[in-house]
PDB file of C-alpha atoms in Angstrom:
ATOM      1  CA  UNK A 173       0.000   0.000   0.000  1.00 50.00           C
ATOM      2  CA  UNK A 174       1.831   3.516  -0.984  1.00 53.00           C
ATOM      3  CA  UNK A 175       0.955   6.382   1.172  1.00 52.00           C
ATOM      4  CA  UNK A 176      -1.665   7.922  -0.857  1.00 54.00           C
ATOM      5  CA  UNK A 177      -3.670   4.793  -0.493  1.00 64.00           C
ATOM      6  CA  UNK A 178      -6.398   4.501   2.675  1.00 64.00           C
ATOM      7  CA  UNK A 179      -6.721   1.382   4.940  1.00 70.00           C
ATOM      8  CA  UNK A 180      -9.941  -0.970   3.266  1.00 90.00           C
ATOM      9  CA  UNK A 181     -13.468   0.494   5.246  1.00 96.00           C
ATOM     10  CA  UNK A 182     -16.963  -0.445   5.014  1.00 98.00           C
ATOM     11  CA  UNK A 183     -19.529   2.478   5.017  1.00 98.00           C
ATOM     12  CA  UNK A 184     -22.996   1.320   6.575  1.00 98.00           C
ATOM     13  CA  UNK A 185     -26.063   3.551   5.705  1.00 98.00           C
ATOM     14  CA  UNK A 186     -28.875   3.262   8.141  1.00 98.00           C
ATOM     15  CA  UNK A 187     -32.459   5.093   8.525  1.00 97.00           C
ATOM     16  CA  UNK A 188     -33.995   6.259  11.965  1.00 97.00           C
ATOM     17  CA  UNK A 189     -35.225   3.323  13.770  1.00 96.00           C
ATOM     18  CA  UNK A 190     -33.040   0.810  12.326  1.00 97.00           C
ATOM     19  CA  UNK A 191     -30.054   0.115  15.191  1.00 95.00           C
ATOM     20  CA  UNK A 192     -27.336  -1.497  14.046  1.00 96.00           C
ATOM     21  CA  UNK A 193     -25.677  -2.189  16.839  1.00 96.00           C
ATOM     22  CA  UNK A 194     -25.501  -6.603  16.821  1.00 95.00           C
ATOM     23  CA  UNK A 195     -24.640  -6.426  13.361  1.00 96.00           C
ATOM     24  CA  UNK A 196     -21.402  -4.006  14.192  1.00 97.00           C
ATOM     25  CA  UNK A 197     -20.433  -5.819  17.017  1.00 97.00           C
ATOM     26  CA  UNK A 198     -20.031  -9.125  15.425  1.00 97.00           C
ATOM     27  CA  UNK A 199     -18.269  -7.292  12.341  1.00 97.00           C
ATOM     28  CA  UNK A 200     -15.648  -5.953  14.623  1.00 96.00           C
ATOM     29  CA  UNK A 201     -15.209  -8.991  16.358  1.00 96.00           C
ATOM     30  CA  UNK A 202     -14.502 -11.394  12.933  1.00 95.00           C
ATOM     31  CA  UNK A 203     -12.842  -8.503  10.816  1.00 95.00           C
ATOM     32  CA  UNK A 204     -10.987  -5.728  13.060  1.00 95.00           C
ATOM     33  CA  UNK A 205      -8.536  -4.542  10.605  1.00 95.00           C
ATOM     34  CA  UNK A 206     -11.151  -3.101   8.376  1.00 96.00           C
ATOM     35  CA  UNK A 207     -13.162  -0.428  10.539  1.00 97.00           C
ATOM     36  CA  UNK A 208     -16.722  -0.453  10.232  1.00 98.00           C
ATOM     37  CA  UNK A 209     -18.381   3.562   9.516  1.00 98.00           C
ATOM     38  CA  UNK A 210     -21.696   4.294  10.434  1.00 98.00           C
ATOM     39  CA  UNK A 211     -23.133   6.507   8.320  1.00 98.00           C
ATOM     40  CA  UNK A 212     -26.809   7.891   9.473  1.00 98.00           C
ATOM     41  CA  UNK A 213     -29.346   8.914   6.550  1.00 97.00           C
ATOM     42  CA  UNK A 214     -32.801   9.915   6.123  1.00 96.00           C
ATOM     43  CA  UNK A 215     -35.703   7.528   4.489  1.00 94.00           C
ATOM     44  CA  UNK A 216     -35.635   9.678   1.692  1.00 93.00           C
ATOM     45  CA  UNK A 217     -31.808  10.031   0.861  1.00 95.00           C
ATOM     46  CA  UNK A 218     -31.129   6.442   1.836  1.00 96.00           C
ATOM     47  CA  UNK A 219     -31.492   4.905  -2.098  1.00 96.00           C
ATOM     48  CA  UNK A 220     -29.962   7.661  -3.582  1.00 96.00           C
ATOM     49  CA  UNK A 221     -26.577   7.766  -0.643  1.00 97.00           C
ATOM     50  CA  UNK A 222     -26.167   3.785  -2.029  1.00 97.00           C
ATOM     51  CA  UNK A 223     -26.842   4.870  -5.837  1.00 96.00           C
ATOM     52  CA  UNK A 224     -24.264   7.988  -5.461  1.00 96.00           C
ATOM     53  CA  UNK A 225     -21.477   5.435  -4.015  1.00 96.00           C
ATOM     54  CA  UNK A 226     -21.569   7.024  -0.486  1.00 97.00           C
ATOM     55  CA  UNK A 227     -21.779   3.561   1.337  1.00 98.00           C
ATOM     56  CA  UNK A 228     -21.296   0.156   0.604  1.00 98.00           C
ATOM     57  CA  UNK A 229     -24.734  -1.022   1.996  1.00 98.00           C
ATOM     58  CA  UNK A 230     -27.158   0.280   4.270  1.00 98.00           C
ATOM     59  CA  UNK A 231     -30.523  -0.163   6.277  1.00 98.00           C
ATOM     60  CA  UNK A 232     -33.324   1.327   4.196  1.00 97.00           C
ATOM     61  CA  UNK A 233     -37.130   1.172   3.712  1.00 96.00           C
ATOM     62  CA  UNK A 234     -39.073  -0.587   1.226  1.00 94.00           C
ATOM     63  CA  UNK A 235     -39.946   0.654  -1.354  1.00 90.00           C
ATOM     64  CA  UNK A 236     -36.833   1.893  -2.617  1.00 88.00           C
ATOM     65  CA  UNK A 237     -37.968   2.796  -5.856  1.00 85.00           C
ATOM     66  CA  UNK A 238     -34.574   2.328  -7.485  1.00 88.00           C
ATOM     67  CA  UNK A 239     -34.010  -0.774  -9.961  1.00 90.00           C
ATOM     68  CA  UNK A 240     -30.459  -0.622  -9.901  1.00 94.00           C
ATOM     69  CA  UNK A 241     -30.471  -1.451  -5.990  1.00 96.00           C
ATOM     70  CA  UNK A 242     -30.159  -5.162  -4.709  1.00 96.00           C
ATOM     71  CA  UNK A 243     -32.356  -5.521  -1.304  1.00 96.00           C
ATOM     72  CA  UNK A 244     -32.941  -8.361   1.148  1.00 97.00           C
ATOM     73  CA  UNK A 245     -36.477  -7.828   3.243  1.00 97.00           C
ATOM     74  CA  UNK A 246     -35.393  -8.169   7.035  1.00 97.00           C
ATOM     75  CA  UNK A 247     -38.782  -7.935   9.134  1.00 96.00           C
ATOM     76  CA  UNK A 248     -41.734  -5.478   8.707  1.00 97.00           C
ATOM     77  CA  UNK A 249     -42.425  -3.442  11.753  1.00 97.00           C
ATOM     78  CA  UNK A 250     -45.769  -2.832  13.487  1.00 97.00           C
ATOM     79  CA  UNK A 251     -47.668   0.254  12.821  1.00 98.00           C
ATOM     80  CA  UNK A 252     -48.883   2.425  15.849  1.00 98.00           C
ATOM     81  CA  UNK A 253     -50.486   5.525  17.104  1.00 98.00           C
ATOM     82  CA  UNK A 254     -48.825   8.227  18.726  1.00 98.00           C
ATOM     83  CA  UNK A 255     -50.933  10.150  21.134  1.00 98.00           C
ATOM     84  CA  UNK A 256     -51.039  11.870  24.849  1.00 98.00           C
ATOM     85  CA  UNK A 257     -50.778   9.260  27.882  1.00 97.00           C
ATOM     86  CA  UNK A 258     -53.942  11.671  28.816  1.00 97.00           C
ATOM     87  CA  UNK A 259     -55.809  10.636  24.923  1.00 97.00           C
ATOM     88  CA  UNK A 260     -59.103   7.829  24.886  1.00 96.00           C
ATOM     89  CA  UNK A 261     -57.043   5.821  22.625  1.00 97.00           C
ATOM     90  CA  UNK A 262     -54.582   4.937  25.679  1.00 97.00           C
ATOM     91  CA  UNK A 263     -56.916   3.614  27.706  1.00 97.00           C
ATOM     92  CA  UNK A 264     -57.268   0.355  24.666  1.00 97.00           C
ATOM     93  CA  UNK A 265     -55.515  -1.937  24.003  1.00 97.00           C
ATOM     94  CA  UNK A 266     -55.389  -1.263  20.232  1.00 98.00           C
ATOM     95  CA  UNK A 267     -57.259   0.450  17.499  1.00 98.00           C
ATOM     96  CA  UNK A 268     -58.416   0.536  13.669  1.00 97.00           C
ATOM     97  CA  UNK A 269     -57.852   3.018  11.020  1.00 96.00           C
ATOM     98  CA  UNK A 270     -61.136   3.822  11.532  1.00 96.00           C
ATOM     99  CA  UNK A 271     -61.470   4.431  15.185  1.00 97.00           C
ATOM    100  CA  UNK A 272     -59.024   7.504  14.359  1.00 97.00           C
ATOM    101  CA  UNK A 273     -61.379   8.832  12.050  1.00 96.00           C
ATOM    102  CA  UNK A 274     -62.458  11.738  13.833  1.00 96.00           C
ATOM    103  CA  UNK A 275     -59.354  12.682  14.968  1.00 97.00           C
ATOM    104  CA  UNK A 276     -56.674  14.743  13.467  1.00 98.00           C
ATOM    105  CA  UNK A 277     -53.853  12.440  12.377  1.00 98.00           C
ATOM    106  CA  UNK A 278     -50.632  14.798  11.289  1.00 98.00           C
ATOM    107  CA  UNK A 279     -48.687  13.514   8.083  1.00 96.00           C
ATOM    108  CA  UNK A 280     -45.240  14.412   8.016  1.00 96.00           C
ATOM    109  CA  UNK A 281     -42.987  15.260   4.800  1.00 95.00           C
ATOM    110  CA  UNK A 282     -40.849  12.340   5.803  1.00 94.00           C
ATOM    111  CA  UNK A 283     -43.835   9.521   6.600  1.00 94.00           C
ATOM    112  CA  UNK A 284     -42.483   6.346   5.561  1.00 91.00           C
ATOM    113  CA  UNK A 285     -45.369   4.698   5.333  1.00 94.00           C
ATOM    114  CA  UNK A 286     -47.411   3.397   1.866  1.00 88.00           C
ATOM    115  CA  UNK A 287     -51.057   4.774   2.354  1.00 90.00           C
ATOM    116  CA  UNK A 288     -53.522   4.726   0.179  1.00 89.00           C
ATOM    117  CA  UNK A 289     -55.216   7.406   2.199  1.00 91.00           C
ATOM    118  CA  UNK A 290     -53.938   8.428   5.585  1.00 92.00           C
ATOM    119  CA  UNK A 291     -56.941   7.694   8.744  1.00 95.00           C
ATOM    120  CA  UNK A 292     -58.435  10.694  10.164  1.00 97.00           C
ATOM    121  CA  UNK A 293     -58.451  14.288   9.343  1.00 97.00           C
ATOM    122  CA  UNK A 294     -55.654  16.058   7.871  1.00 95.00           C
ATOM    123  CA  UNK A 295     -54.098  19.077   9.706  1.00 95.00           C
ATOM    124  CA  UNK A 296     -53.483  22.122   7.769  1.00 94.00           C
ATOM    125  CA  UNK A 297     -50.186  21.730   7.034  1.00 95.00           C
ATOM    126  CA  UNK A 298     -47.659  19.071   7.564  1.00 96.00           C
ATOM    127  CA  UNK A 299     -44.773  18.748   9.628  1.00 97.00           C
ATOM    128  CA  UNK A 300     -41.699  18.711   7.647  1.00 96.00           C
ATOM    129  CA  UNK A 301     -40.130  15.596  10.076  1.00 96.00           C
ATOM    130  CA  UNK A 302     -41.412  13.475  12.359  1.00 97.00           C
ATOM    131  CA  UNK A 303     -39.491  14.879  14.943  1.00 97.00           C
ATOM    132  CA  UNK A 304     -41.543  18.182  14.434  1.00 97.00           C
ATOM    133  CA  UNK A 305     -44.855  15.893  14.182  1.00 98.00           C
ATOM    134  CA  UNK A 306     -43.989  14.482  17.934  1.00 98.00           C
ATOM    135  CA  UNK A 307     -43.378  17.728  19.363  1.00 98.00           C
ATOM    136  CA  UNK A 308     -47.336  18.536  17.947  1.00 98.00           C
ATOM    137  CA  UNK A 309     -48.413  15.589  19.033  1.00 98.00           C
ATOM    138  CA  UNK A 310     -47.070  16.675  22.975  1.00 98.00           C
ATOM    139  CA  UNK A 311     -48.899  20.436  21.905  1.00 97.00           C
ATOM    140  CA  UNK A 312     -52.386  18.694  21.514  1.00 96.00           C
ATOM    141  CA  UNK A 313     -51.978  19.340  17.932  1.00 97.00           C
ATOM    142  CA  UNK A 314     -53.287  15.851  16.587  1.00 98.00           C
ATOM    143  CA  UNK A 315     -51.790  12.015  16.805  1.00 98.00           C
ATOM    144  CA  UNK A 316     -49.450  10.323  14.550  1.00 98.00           C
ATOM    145  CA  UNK A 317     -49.198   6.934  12.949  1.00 98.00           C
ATOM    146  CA  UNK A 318     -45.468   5.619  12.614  1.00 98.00           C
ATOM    147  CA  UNK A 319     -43.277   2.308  12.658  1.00 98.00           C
ATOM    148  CA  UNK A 320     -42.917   1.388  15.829  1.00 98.00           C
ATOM    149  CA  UNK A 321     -39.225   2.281  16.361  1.00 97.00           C
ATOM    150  CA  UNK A 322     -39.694   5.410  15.330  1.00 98.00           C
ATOM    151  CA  UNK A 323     -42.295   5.860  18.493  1.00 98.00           C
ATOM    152  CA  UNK A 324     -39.467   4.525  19.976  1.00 97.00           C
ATOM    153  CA  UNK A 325     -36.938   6.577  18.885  1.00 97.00           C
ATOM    154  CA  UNK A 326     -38.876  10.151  19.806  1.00 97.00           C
ATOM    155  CA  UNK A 327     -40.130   8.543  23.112  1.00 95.00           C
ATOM    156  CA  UNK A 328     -41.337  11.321  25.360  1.00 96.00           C
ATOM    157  CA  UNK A 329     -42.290  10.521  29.124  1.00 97.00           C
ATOM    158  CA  UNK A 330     -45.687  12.416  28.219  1.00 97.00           C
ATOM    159  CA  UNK A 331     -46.676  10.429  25.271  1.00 98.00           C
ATOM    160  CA  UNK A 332     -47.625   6.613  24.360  1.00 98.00           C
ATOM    161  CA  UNK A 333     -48.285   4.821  21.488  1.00 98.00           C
ATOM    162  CA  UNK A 334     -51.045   1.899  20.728  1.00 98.00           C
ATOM    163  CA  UNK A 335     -50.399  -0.909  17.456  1.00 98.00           C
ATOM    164  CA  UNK A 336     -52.762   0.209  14.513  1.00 98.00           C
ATOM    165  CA  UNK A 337     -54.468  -3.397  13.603  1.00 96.00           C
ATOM    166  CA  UNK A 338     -54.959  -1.895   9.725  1.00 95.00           C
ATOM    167  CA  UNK A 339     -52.522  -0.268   8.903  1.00 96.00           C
ATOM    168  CA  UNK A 340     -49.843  -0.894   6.134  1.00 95.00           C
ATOM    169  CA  UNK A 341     -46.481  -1.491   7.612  1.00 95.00           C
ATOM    170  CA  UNK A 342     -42.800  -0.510   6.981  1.00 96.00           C
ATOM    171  CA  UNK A 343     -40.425  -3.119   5.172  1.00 96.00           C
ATOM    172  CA  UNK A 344     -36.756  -2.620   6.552  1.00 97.00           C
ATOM    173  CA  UNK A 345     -34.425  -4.401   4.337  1.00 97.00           C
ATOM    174  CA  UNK A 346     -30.362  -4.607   3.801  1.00 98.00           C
ATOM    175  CA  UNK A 347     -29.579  -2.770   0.442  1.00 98.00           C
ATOM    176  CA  UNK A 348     -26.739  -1.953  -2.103  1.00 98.00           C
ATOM    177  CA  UNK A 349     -25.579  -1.283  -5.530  1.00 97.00           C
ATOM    178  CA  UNK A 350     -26.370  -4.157  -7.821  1.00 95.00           C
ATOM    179  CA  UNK A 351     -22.991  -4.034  -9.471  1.00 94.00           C
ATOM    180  CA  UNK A 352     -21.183  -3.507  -6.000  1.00 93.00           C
ATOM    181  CA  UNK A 353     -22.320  -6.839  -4.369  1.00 95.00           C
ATOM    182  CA  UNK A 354     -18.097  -6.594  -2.885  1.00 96.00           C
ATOM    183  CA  UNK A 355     -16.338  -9.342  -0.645  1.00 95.00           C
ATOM    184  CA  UNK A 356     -17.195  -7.010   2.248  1.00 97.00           C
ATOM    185  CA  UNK A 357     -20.777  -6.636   1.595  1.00 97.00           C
ATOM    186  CA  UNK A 358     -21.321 -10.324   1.199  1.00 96.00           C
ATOM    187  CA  UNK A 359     -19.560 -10.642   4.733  1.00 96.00           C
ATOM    188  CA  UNK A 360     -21.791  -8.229   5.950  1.00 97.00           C
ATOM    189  CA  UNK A 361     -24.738 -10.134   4.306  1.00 97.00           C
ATOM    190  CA  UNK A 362     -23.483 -13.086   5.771  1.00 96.00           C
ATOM    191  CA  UNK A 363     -23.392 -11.272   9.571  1.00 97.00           C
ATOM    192  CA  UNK A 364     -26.927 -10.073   9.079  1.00 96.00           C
ATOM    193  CA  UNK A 365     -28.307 -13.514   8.117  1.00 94.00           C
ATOM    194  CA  UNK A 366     -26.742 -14.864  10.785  1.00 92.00           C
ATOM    195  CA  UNK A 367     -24.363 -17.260   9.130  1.00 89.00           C
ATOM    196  CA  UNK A 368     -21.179 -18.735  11.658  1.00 82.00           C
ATOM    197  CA  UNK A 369     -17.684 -17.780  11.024  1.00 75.00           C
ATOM    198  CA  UNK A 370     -17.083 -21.232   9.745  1.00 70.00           C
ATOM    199  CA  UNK A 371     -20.032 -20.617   7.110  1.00 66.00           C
ATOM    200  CA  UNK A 372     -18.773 -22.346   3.377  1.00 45.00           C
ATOM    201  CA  UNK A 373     -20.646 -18.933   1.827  1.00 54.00           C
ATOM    202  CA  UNK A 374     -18.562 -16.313   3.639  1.00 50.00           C
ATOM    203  CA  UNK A 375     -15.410 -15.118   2.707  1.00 55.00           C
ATOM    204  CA  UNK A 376     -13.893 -15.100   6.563  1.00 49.00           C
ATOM    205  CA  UNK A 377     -14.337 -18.670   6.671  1.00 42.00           C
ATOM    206  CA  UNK A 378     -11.578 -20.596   8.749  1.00 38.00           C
ATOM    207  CA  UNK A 379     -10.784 -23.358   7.195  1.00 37.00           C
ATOM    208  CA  UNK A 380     -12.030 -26.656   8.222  1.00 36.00           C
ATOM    209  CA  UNK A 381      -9.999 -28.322  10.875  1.00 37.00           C
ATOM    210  CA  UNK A 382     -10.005 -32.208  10.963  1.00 34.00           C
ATOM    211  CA  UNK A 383     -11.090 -32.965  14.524  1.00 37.00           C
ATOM    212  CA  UNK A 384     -12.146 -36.388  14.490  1.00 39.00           C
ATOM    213  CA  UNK A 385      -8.754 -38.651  15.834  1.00 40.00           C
ATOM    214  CA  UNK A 386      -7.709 -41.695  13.469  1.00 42.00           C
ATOM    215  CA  UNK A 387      -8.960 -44.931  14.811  1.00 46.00           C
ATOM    216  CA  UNK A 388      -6.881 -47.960  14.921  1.00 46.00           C
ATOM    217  CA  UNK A 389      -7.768 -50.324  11.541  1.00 50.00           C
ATOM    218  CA  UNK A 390      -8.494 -53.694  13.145  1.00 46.00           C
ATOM    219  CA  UNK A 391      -9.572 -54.884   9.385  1.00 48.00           C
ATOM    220  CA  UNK A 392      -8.446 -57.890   8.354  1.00 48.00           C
ATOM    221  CA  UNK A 393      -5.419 -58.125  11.534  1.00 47.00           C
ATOM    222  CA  UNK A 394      -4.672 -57.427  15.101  1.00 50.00           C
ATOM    223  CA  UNK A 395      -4.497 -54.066  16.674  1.00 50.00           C
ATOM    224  CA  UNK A 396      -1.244 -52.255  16.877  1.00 49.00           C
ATOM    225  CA  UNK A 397       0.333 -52.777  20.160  1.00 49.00           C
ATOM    226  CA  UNK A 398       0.244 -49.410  22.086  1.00 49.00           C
ATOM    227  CA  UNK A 399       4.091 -48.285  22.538  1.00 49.00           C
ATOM    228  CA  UNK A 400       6.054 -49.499  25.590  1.00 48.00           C
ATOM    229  CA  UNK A 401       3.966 -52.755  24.977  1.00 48.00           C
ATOM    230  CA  UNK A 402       5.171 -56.186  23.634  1.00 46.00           C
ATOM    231  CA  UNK A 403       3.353 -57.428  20.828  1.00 46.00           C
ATOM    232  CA  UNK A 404       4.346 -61.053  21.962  1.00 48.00           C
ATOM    233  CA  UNK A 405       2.015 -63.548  23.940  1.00 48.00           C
ATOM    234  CA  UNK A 406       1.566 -62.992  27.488  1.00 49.00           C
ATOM    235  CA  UNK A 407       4.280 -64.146  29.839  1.00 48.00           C
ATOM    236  CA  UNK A 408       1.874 -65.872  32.007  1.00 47.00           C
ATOM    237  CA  UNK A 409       3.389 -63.482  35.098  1.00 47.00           C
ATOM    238  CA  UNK A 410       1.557 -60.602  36.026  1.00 45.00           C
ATOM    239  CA  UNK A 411       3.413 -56.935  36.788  1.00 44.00           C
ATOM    240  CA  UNK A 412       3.581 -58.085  40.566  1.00 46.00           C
ATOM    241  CA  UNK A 413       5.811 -61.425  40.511  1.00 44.00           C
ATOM    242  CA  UNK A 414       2.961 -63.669  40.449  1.00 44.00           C
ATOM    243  CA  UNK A 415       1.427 -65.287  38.017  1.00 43.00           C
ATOM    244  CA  UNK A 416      -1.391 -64.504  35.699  1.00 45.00           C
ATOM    245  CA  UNK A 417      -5.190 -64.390  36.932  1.00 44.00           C
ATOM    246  CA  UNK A 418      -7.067 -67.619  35.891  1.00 44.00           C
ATOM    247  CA  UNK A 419      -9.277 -68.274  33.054  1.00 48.00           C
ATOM    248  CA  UNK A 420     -12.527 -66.896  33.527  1.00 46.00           C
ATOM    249  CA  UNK A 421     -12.075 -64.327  36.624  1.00 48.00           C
ATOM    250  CA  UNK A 422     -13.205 -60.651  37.432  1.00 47.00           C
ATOM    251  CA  UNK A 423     -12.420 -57.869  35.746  1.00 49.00           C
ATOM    252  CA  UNK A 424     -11.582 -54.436  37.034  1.00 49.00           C
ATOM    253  CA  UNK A 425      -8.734 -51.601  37.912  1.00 49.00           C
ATOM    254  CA  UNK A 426      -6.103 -52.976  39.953  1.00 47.00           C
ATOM    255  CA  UNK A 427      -5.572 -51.750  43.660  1.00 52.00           C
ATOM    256  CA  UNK A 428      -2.772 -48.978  44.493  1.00 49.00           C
ATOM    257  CA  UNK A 429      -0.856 -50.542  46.934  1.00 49.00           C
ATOM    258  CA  UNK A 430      -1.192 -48.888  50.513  1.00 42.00           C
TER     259      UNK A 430
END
């Protein structure tokens, strides 16, 4: 490597809500020489931060929209309602699209979720983040319907959430270039999809070590004497002076002498 050269890294994308904490751990642990960079995006820029080159893979949302990205689905998350610990909808369990109705459900710029038509009534404008949607949310403004880990993420002592039973959900999936699928991304697709170090498919692999110990080949002949050990026939004398134990008698581990 000259000097102008930089040390091999692997850039990581990732959206709000994803944490991709596991997955770094058990890439510093099997490949510490190349450090792992963490490189936080929106929803929105995610496909086009992959497209432009400025990480090797990431954690984005379906749909990506892009048909020159390679994805693998991971989970889908479950869909809730934001609202005041104060609000009706607390006191439930869970609710419908259609129980929020009459309420005023806030949309923000940055919604990652598919709707066909957002529940409830639409505020007058929308929030240009979800961040900014929360904070409205705390104001008595109206609720909000996100992934769960994003509830999670803007948790607020004075606010609660509650699963939406009908309401389309958010695909997280591991993404990158088509034409970039690199040894280090399929090491990182191989940490994600929980394959072992020893996995034939990754490119850390350790080679196989034989751990199964040769037995001795009694085929067709006698054993192999162990060594220090006469092949011959017994003596007829046993190891004390006196002779050997007759035909037929007990077996067991000789006594230490006192």
């Amino acid at each position: 490597m000259t000097g102008s050269e930089a040390p091999p890294s692997f850039r990581l994308a990732y959206v709000p809500g994803v944490t991709p904490t596991k997955w770094v751990r058990i890439w510093n642990e099997r490949l510490p020489g190349i450090p792992l960079i963490l490189v936080p995006v929106t929803a929105a820029e995610a496909s086009g931060v992959l497209c432009d080159r400025g990480a090797d893979a990431g954690f984005v949302r379906l749909p990506t929209g892009r048909t020159d990205l390679s994805a693998i689905p991971l989970y889908a998350e479950t869909t809730v309602v934001v609202v005041p610990k104060d609000h009706l909808v607390a006191a439930v369990d869970e609710v419908s699209a259609e129980d929020l109705a009459d309420e005023i459900v806030l949309h923000p710029l940055d919604d990652t979720l598919d709707w066909e038509r957002p529940p409830g009534r639409p505020a007058n404008e929308r929030p240009a983040t979800t961040a900014d949607a929360i904070e409205l949310v705390a104001a008595g403004v109206g609720l909000l319907v996100v992934p769960q880990s994003l509830a999670r993420l803007h948790h607020r002592k004075d606010l609660t959430y509650r699963p939406v039973t009908d309401a389309p959900q958010s695909r997280v999936a591991l993404s990158w270039p088509a034409d970039e699928t690199t040894d280090m991304v399929e090491d990182f697709i191989g940490i994600v999809r929980g394959r072992t170090v020893n996995s034939s498919r990754g490119r850390t692999a350790a080679p196989a070590q034989e751990t199964q110990r040769k037995r001795p080949d009694t085929r067709g002949g006698q054993r192999k004497p162990a060594a220090g050990k006469s092949a011959g026939k017994p003596s007829g004398k046993s190891s004390r002076g006196g002779s050997g134990s007759p035909k037929g008698g007990k077996r067991g581990k000789p006594r230490r002498r006192s």
